[in-house]
Amino acid sequence: QYLIINFLETPVLAFILAFLVKFYNTDISNKVGYKYFENENLSAYILMGVVIALFVGLTVSAEEIIKDRRIQKRESFLNLSKGSYISSKITIMFTLSAIQTATFVVISNTMLGIQGMYLDYWMVLFTTSCFANMLGLNISASFNSAITIYILIPFLIIPQLILSGVIVKFEKLNPVISSETSVPMAGEVMASRWAFEALAVNQYKNNAYQKPLYKLEKTKSVADYLKNLWLPILRAKLDACINNYPYQYPLQKKEFEYNLKLLKSEIEFRNKKSAVKFNEVESITEANFNAELIKKLKNYFDEFGGFQMRKYNNAVKEEEAIINKLTFTDSQREAYAKLKEQSDNENLNQLVRNSNDFTKVIESEGKIIQRVDPIYNDPDRERFLRSHFFAPRKVIFGRYFDTYWVNICVIWIMSIILIFTLYFNTLKKLLDSFEAISDRIKHLRKKGAEKIKKTAKVEPVS
């Protein structure tokens, strides 16, 4: 019964989920029926797939160790290998998770028409389920009641859901824990965040339609952002500095110093990435703020804007050449249109490009922060692993690596850490120490109460 339920659980959930989210317009104008491109529930499907992998992985492993307490006690008396016992449990759980996630992906992806991504989805969901297996084995080894464990499971799943970056955007969280420049630490410790980002980024970048055009689309996006969003802000900051200098009031001084500092930091940052550089960054100070510096900055802005325009136009020409080559004949045009419908998804495009957010750029903590097109925005090389959500690449020791593989590795590292905590009973020892502290506090309170009671009984001396 145990095996039958576990093997049938994910196929049934896959069918139910895919059936429910398989949306298509029933208007009379729709002569085709379901189109993958127009399915508005793809991002919800990816998130629920991750949640199902976590939930199933947890429930499968939650009772694996607690039911073996007598066996563990006997083996400890016989000095049998604890590592062998744990490795046997891990092997069984991982094998079961591999089968469960494979059946889930085959059924649900086929029903929704997600083409060419079976192995990609399975790898992420299997990795996520293995993490859940290790989490389940840890709580199974740490608590004394199966009821307690199953009560605890929702408390482990719900934070994974809320802090996945989908239900509530990371930048929309409470400012106490959120960050404008990167995923907050509360999100970084959630396996769901790494899994969802890996699937969403990979689905967008590497589908059959988008893959040949991604680099050119990225070049266009970066050039467009720098020329039409970033550069106008810097021009406005320079104009504000000119209007406020020489300043007469403390408020003018404060604004002038802030704008000049922002100009310097932003230009210095762009010098690291762009072929067009401002070679006198150190001269952007109040002492050197004169007509000559203003002229140099304006010339730099003009040159930088022209360079970005040329980059954008060249990328457009290259993209048109690729598309023209693929759509040379009528049959090729028809096949290309069909490829877009079968491989690209509008809902996912809007999510990873943040196109539904009217705020394209914000200014915070003396920095200009890009909100539009996070899928085309690489994080700074100086940042180790940390990045904004839906970054196409992550930085490891100054080198860029694809987000898909980095995120999978992060989840496996989290699972390996849980293997060590399971072997050394870290969670159980932590809970026992809390219990000991609690008992000690109760004992001291009881002792103090008894002392007060005895003191109160003593008759006062007249």
Coordinates of C-alpha atoms in Angstrom, one line a residue:
Q1 CA 0.0 0.0 0.0
Y2 CA 2.9 2.4 0.9
L3 CA 4.6 1.8 -2.4
I4 CA 1.4 2.0 -4.5
I5 CA 0.3 5.3 -2.9
N6 CA 3.7 6.8 -3.3
F7 CA 4.1 5.8 -6.9
L8 CA 0.5 6.9 -7.8
E9 CA 0.6 10.1 -5.8
T10 CA 2.7 12.2 -8.3
P11 CA 1.1 11.0 -11.5
V12 CA -2.4 11.9 -10.1
L13 CA -1.2 15.3 -8.8
A14 CA 0.5 15.9 -12.2
F15 CA -2.7 15.1 -14.1
I16 CA -4.8 17.3 -11.8
L17 CA -2.4 20.2 -11.8
A18 CA -1.9 20.2 -15.6
F19 CA -5.7 19.8 -16.2
L20 CA -6.5 22.7 -14.0
V21 CA -3.9 25.2 -15.4
K22 CA -4.4 24.2 -19.1
F23 CA -6.0 27.5 -19.9
Y24 CA -7.1 28.7 -23.4
N25 CA -9.5 31.3 -24.7
T26 CA -13.0 30.0 -25.5
D27 CA -13.9 33.0 -27.6
I28 CA -15.4 32.2 -31.0
S29 CA -12.4 33.7 -32.6
N30 CA -10.2 30.9 -31.3
K31 CA -10.3 28.2 -34.0
V32 CA -7.3 26.2 -32.7
G33 CA -8.0 25.6 -29.1
Y34 CA -5.2 25.3 -26.6
K35 CA -2.0 27.2 -27.4
Y36 CA 1.1 26.9 -25.1
F37 CA 2.1 30.5 -26.0
E38 CA -1.2 31.9 -24.6
N39 CA -1.4 29.8 -21.4
E40 CA -1.4 32.4 -18.6
N41 CA -0.8 29.9 -15.9
L42 CA 2.7 28.6 -16.8
S43 CA 4.4 30.5 -13.9
A44 CA 1.7 29.1 -11.5
Y45 CA 2.4 25.6 -12.9
I46 CA 6.2 25.9 -12.3
L47 CA 5.7 27.1 -8.8
M48 CA 3.2 24.4 -7.9
G49 CA 5.5 21.8 -9.4
V50 CA 8.2 22.9 -7.0
V51 CA 5.8 22.9 -4.1
I52 CA 4.6 19.4 -5.0
A53 CA 8.2 18.2 -5.2
L54 CA 8.8 19.6 -1.7
F55 CA 5.6 18.3 -0.2
V56 CA 5.9 14.8 -1.6
G57 CA 9.6 14.6 -0.6
L58 CA 8.8 15.6 2.9
T59 CA 5.8 13.3 3.4
V60 CA 7.6 10.3 2.0
S61 CA 10.6 10.7 4.4
A62 CA 8.9 12.1 7.5
E63 CA 8.3 8.8 9.3
E64 CA 11.3 6.9 7.9
I65 CA 13.5 7.2 11.0
I66 CA 11.0 7.6 13.8
K67 CA 9.5 4.2 13.1
D68 CA 13.0 2.6 13.4
R69 CA 13.8 3.7 16.9
R70 CA 14.0 0.1 18.2
I71 CA 16.2 -0.9 15.3
Q72 CA 18.5 2.1 15.9
K73 CA 18.8 1.3 19.6
R74 CA 19.7 -2.4 18.9
E75 CA 22.2 -1.4 16.2
S76 CA 23.8 1.1 18.6
F77 CA 24.3 -1.7 21.2
L78 CA 25.9 -3.8 18.5
N79 CA 28.2 -1.0 17.3
L80 CA 26.8 -1.2 13.8
S81 CA 27.6 1.5 11.3
K82 CA 25.3 4.6 11.7
G83 CA 26.5 5.8 8.3
S84 CA 25.3 2.6 6.6
Y85 CA 21.9 3.0 8.1
I86 CA 21.6 6.7 7.0
S87 CA 23.0 5.9 3.5
S88 CA 20.4 3.2 3.1
K89 CA 17.6 5.6 3.9
I90 CA 19.0 8.2 1.6
T91 CA 19.4 5.8 -1.3
I92 CA 15.8 4.6 -0.9
M93 CA 14.4 8.1 -0.6
F94 CA 16.4 9.5 -3.6
T95 CA 15.4 6.5 -5.8
L96 CA 11.8 7.0 -4.9
S97 CA 12.0 10.8 -5.6
A98 CA 13.7 10.1 -9.0
I99 CA 10.7 8.0 -10.1
Q100 CA 8.1 10.3 -8.6
T101 CA 9.5 13.4 -10.2
A102 CA 10.0 11.6 -13.6
T103 CA 6.4 10.6 -13.7
F104 CA 5.2 14.0 -12.7
V105 CA 7.3 15.8 -15.4
V106 CA 6.3 13.4 -18.2
I107 CA 2.6 13.6 -17.6
S108 CA 2.3 17.3 -16.7
N109 CA 4.7 18.7 -19.3
T110 CA 3.1 16.6 -22.0
M111 CA -0.4 17.7 -21.2
L112 CA 0.7 21.4 -21.2
G113 CA 2.8 21.1 -24.4
I114 CA 6.1 22.1 -22.8
Q115 CA 8.5 20.7 -25.4
G116 CA 12.1 19.7 -25.1
M117 CA 12.4 20.4 -21.4
Y118 CA 11.7 17.1 -19.8
L119 CA 15.2 16.5 -18.5
D120 CA 15.6 20.1 -17.4
Y121 CA 12.4 20.0 -15.4
W122 CA 13.2 16.6 -13.9
M123 CA 16.7 17.6 -12.8
V124 CA 15.4 20.6 -10.8
L125 CA 12.3 18.9 -9.3
F126 CA 14.4 15.8 -8.4
T127 CA 17.0 18.0 -6.7
T128 CA 14.2 19.8 -4.9
S129 CA 12.6 16.5 -3.8
C130 CA 16.0 15.2 -2.5
F131 CA 16.3 18.4 -0.4
A132 CA 12.9 17.7 1.0
N133 CA 13.8 14.1 1.7
M134 CA 16.8 15.2 3.8
L135 CA 14.7 17.8 5.6
G136 CA 12.1 15.1 6.3
L137 CA 14.7 12.7 7.6
N138 CA 16.1 15.3 9.9
I139 CA 12.8 16.1 11.5
S140 CA 12.0 12.4 11.6
A141 CA 15.2 11.8 13.6
S142 CA 14.6 14.8 16.0
F143 CA 11.0 14.4 17.2
N144 CA 9.3 11.7 19.2
S145 CA 5.9 11.7 17.7
A146 CA 4.6 11.2 14.2
I147 CA 1.7 13.6 14.9
T148 CA 4.2 16.3 15.8
I149 CA 6.1 15.8 12.5
Y150 CA 3.0 16.0 10.3
I151 CA 1.8 19.1 12.2
L152 CA 5.3 20.6 11.5
I153 CA 5.2 20.0 7.7
P154 CA 2.9 23.0 6.9
F155 CA 5.3 25.2 8.9
L156 CA 8.1 24.0 6.6
I157 CA 6.1 24.3 3.3
I158 CA 4.3 27.6 3.8
P159 CA 7.5 29.7 4.1
Q160 CA 8.8 28.0 1.0
L161 CA 5.7 29.1 -0.8
I162 CA 5.6 32.7 0.4
L163 CA 9.3 33.3 0.0
S164 CA 9.6 31.7 -3.4
G165 CA 9.6 35.2 -5.0
V166 CA 6.3 34.5 -6.9
I167 CA 3.4 34.9 -4.5
V168 CA 5.0 38.1 -3.1
K169 CA 7.8 39.8 -5.0
F170 CA 11.0 40.1 -3.0
E171 CA 11.0 43.8 -3.4
K172 CA 7.5 44.0 -2.1
L173 CA 8.3 42.3 1.2
N174 CA 8.5 44.2 4.5
P175 CA 11.4 46.7 4.0
V176 CA 12.9 45.4 7.2
I177 CA 13.9 42.1 5.4
S178 CA 13.7 43.0 1.7
S179 CA 16.4 44.4 -0.5
E180 CA 16.2 46.5 -3.7
T181 CA 19.5 45.1 -5.2
S182 CA 19.3 41.4 -4.5
V183 CA 17.2 38.6 -3.1
P184 CA 16.9 39.0 0.7
M185 CA 18.5 36.5 3.0
A186 CA 15.0 35.2 4.0
G187 CA 14.6 34.1 0.4
E188 CA 18.2 32.8 -0.1
V189 CA 17.6 30.0 2.4
M190 CA 14.5 28.7 0.6
A191 CA 15.0 25.9 -1.8
S192 CA 11.8 26.9 -3.6
R193 CA 13.4 30.2 -4.6
W194 CA 16.4 28.5 -6.2
A195 CA 14.3 25.9 -7.9
F196 CA 11.7 28.2 -9.3
E197 CA 14.3 30.7 -10.6
A198 CA 16.2 27.9 -12.3
L199 CA 13.2 26.6 -14.1
A200 CA 11.8 30.0 -15.1
V201 CA 15.2 31.3 -16.4
N202 CA 16.0 28.1 -18.2
Q203 CA 12.6 27.9 -19.8
Y204 CA 12.9 31.4 -21.1
K205 CA 16.5 31.4 -22.3
N206 CA 16.8 27.9 -23.7
N207 CA 13.5 27.1 -25.4
A208 CA 13.8 26.4 -29.1
Y209 CA 12.4 29.8 -30.2
Q210 CA 14.2 32.1 -27.8
K211 CA 17.7 30.4 -27.7
P212 CA 19.1 31.6 -31.0
L213 CA 17.9 35.2 -30.3
Y214 CA 18.7 35.5 -26.6
K215 CA 22.1 37.1 -26.8
L216 CA 20.9 39.7 -29.3
E217 CA 17.8 40.4 -27.3
K218 CA 20.1 40.9 -24.3
T219 CA 22.3 43.3 -26.1
K220 CA 19.2 45.3 -27.2
S221 CA 17.8 45.4 -23.7
V222 CA 21.0 46.6 -22.1
A223 CA 21.6 49.3 -24.7
D224 CA 18.0 50.4 -24.5
Y225 CA 18.1 50.6 -20.7
L226 CA 21.3 52.6 -20.6
K227 CA 20.4 55.0 -23.3
N228 CA 16.7 55.7 -22.5
L229 CA 16.5 55.1 -18.7
W230 CA 20.0 55.3 -17.1
L231 CA 21.5 58.2 -19.1
P232 CA 18.5 60.6 -18.7
I233 CA 18.7 60.2 -14.9
L234 CA 22.4 61.1 -15.0
R235 CA 21.7 64.1 -17.2
A236 CA 19.1 65.3 -14.8
K237 CA 21.5 64.8 -11.8
L238 CA 24.1 66.9 -13.6
D239 CA 21.5 69.7 -14.3
A240 CA 20.5 69.6 -10.7
C241 CA 24.1 70.0 -9.6
I242 CA 24.5 73.0 -12.0
N243 CA 21.3 74.6 -10.7
N244 CA 22.3 74.2 -7.0
Y245 CA 25.9 75.4 -7.4
P246 CA 27.1 77.6 -5.8
Y247 CA 24.7 76.7 -3.1
Q248 CA 23.3 79.1 -0.5
Y249 CA 21.3 77.0 1.8
P250 CA 22.0 73.7 3.7
L251 CA 19.3 71.9 1.7
Q252 CA 20.9 72.9 -1.6
K253 CA 24.3 71.8 -0.3
K254 CA 22.9 68.4 0.7
E255 CA 21.2 67.8 -2.6
F256 CA 24.3 69.0 -4.6
E257 CA 26.6 66.6 -2.6
Y258 CA 24.2 63.7 -3.1
N259 CA 23.7 64.2 -6.8
L260 CA 27.5 64.6 -7.4
K261 CA 28.2 61.5 -5.4
L262 CA 25.6 59.5 -7.4
L263 CA 27.1 60.7 -10.7
K264 CA 30.6 59.6 -9.6
S265 CA 29.6 56.2 -8.4
E266 CA 27.4 55.4 -11.4
I267 CA 30.0 56.5 -13.9
E268 CA 32.7 54.6 -12.0
F269 CA 30.5 51.4 -12.1
R270 CA 29.8 51.8 -15.8
N271 CA 33.5 52.2 -16.6
K272 CA 34.0 48.6 -15.5
K273 CA 31.5 47.3 -18.1
S274 CA 31.5 49.6 -21.1
A275 CA 34.0 50.3 -23.8
V276 CA 33.2 54.0 -23.5
K277 CA 34.8 55.3 -20.4
F278 CA 35.1 58.5 -18.5
N279 CA 38.8 58.6 -17.6
E280 CA 38.6 61.4 -15.0
V281 CA 36.2 59.9 -12.5
E282 CA 38.3 61.0 -9.6
S283 CA 37.9 64.6 -10.7
I284 CA 34.1 64.5 -10.1
T285 CA 34.3 66.4 -6.8
E286 CA 32.9 69.7 -5.4
A287 CA 36.4 71.3 -5.6
N288 CA 36.7 70.5 -9.3
F289 CA 33.1 71.3 -10.2
N290 CA 33.5 73.9 -12.9
A291 CA 32.6 74.6 -16.6
E292 CA 35.3 72.4 -17.9
L293 CA 34.2 69.3 -15.8
I294 CA 30.6 70.0 -16.9
K295 CA 31.6 70.1 -20.5
K296 CA 33.5 66.8 -20.2
L297 CA 30.6 65.1 -18.5
K298 CA 28.2 66.2 -21.2
N299 CA 30.5 65.0 -24.0
Y300 CA 30.8 61.7 -22.2
F301 CA 27.0 61.4 -22.0
D302 CA 26.7 62.1 -25.8
E303 CA 29.4 59.6 -26.7
F304 CA 28.0 57.0 -24.3
G305 CA 24.5 57.4 -25.7
G306 CA 25.7 57.2 -29.3
F307 CA 27.6 54.1 -28.5
Q308 CA 24.6 52.4 -27.0
M309 CA 22.4 53.4 -30.0
R310 CA 24.9 51.8 -32.4
K311 CA 25.0 48.6 -30.3
Y312 CA 21.2 48.5 -30.3
N313 CA 20.9 49.0 -34.1
N314 CA 23.6 46.4 -34.8
A315 CA 21.8 43.9 -32.7
V316 CA 18.5 44.6 -34.5
K317 CA 20.2 44.0 -37.9
E318 CA 21.7 40.7 -36.7
E319 CA 18.4 39.6 -35.3
E320 CA 16.6 40.5 -38.5
A321 CA 19.2 38.6 -40.6
I322 CA 18.7 35.4 -38.4
I323 CA 14.9 35.7 -38.7
N324 CA 15.0 36.4 -42.4
K325 CA 17.1 33.3 -42.9
L326 CA 14.6 31.2 -40.9
T327 CA 11.6 32.6 -42.7
F328 CA 12.8 32.8 -46.3
T329 CA 9.9 30.8 -47.8
D330 CA 6.2 30.6 -46.9
S331 CA 6.6 27.1 -45.4
Q332 CA 9.5 28.4 -43.3
R333 CA 7.5 31.3 -42.1
E334 CA 4.6 29.0 -41.1
A335 CA 7.0 26.7 -39.3
Y336 CA 8.7 29.6 -37.5
A337 CA 5.3 31.0 -36.3
K338 CA 4.4 27.5 -35.1
L339 CA 7.7 27.2 -33.3
K340 CA 7.0 30.4 -31.4
E341 CA 3.5 29.2 -30.4
Q342 CA 4.9 25.8 -29.2
S343 CA 8.1 27.1 -27.4
D344 CA 7.6 30.6 -26.2
N345 CA 5.1 31.6 -23.5
E346 CA 3.8 35.2 -23.0
N347 CA 3.0 34.8 -19.3
L348 CA 6.6 33.6 -18.5
N349 CA 8.0 36.4 -20.7
Q350 CA 6.1 39.0 -18.7
L351 CA 7.3 37.5 -15.4
V352 CA 11.0 37.3 -16.1
R353 CA 11.1 40.6 -17.9
N354 CA 9.0 42.3 -15.2
S355 CA 7.0 44.0 -18.0
N356 CA 3.9 44.4 -15.9
D357 CA 5.6 46.7 -13.4
F358 CA 5.4 50.3 -14.5
T359 CA 8.4 51.2 -12.4
K360 CA 11.3 50.5 -14.7
V361 CA 14.1 52.0 -12.6
I362 CA 14.4 53.2 -9.0
E363 CA 16.9 55.3 -7.1
S364 CA 17.8 53.9 -3.6
E365 CA 20.7 54.3 -1.3
G366 CA 22.6 56.5 -3.8
K367 CA 22.3 54.0 -6.6
I368 CA 20.2 53.6 -9.8
I369 CA 18.6 50.2 -9.7
Q370 CA 17.2 48.5 -12.8
R371 CA 13.8 46.9 -12.4
V372 CA 13.0 46.2 -16.1
D373 CA 14.3 43.1 -17.8
P374 CA 16.0 41.3 -14.9
I375 CA 16.5 38.3 -17.2
Y376 CA 18.9 40.3 -19.3
N377 CA 20.7 42.0 -16.4
D378 CA 23.9 40.3 -15.2
P379 CA 24.9 40.9 -11.6
D380 CA 28.2 42.7 -10.8
R381 CA 31.3 40.5 -10.9
E382 CA 32.3 41.6 -7.4
R383 CA 29.2 39.9 -5.9
F384 CA 29.6 36.3 -4.9
L385 CA 26.5 34.3 -5.8
R386 CA 24.1 37.1 -4.6
S387 CA 22.0 38.7 -7.3
H388 CA 18.6 40.0 -8.2
F389 CA 15.7 37.5 -8.9
F390 CA 15.7 36.0 -12.4
A391 CA 19.4 36.9 -13.1
P392 CA 20.5 35.0 -16.2
R393 CA 23.9 34.3 -14.7
K394 CA 25.5 34.1 -11.2
V395 CA 29.0 35.1 -10.2
I396 CA 31.3 32.5 -8.6
F397 CA 34.8 33.8 -7.7
G398 CA 34.5 36.5 -10.3
R399 CA 33.3 34.3 -13.2
Y400 CA 29.8 34.0 -14.6
F401 CA 28.0 30.7 -14.6
D402 CA 24.5 29.8 -15.9
T403 CA 21.8 30.4 -13.3
Y404 CA 20.2 27.0 -14.0
W405 CA 23.3 25.0 -13.0
V406 CA 24.3 27.3 -10.1
N407 CA 20.9 27.0 -8.5
I408 CA 20.9 23.3 -8.8
C409 CA 24.3 23.1 -7.1
V410 CA 23.1 25.5 -4.3
I411 CA 20.1 23.1 -3.5
W412 CA 22.5 20.1 -3.5
I413 CA 24.8 22.0 -1.1
M414 CA 21.8 22.6 1.2
S415 CA 21.0 18.9 1.0
I416 CA 24.6 17.9 1.8
I417 CA 24.5 20.2 4.8
L418 CA 21.3 18.4 6.0
I419 CA 23.1 15.0 5.5
F420 CA 25.7 16.1 8.0
T421 CA 23.1 17.5 10.4
L422 CA 21.3 14.1 10.2
Y423 CA 24.5 12.1 10.8
F424 CA 25.5 14.2 13.9
N425 CA 21.9 14.6 15.2
T426 CA 22.4 18.4 15.1
L427 CA 18.7 19.3 15.2
K428 CA 17.9 16.8 17.9
K429 CA 20.8 18.0 20.1
L430 CA 19.6 21.6 19.5
L431 CA 16.1 20.7 20.6
D432 CA 17.4 18.8 23.6
S433 CA 19.5 21.7 24.7
F434 CA 16.4 24.0 24.4
E435 CA 14.5 21.5 26.5
A436 CA 17.3 21.3 29.1
I437 CA 17.4 25.1 29.3
S438 CA 13.6 25.2 29.7
D439 CA 13.7 22.6 32.5
R440 CA 16.5 24.5 34.2
I441 CA 14.5 27.7 34.1
K442 CA 11.4 25.8 35.5
H443 CA 13.6 24.3 38.3
L444 CA 15.0 27.7 39.3
R445 CA 11.6 29.3 39.3
K446 CA 10.2 26.4 41.5
K447 CA 13.2 26.7 43.8
G448 CA 12.7 30.5 44.0
A449 CA 9.0 30.1 44.8
E450 CA 9.8 27.6 47.6
K451 CA 12.3 30.0 49.1
I452 CA 9.9 32.9 49.0
K453 CA 7.2 30.6 50.6
K454 CA 9.6 29.6 53.4
T455 CA 10.6 33.2 54.0
A456 CA 7.0 34.3 54.2
K457 CA 6.3 31.7 57.0
V458 CA 8.9 33.1 59.3
E459 CA 7.3 35.2 62.1
P460 CA 8.7 38.7 62.3
V461 CA 10.7 39.6 65.5
S462 CA 8.9 42.2 67.7

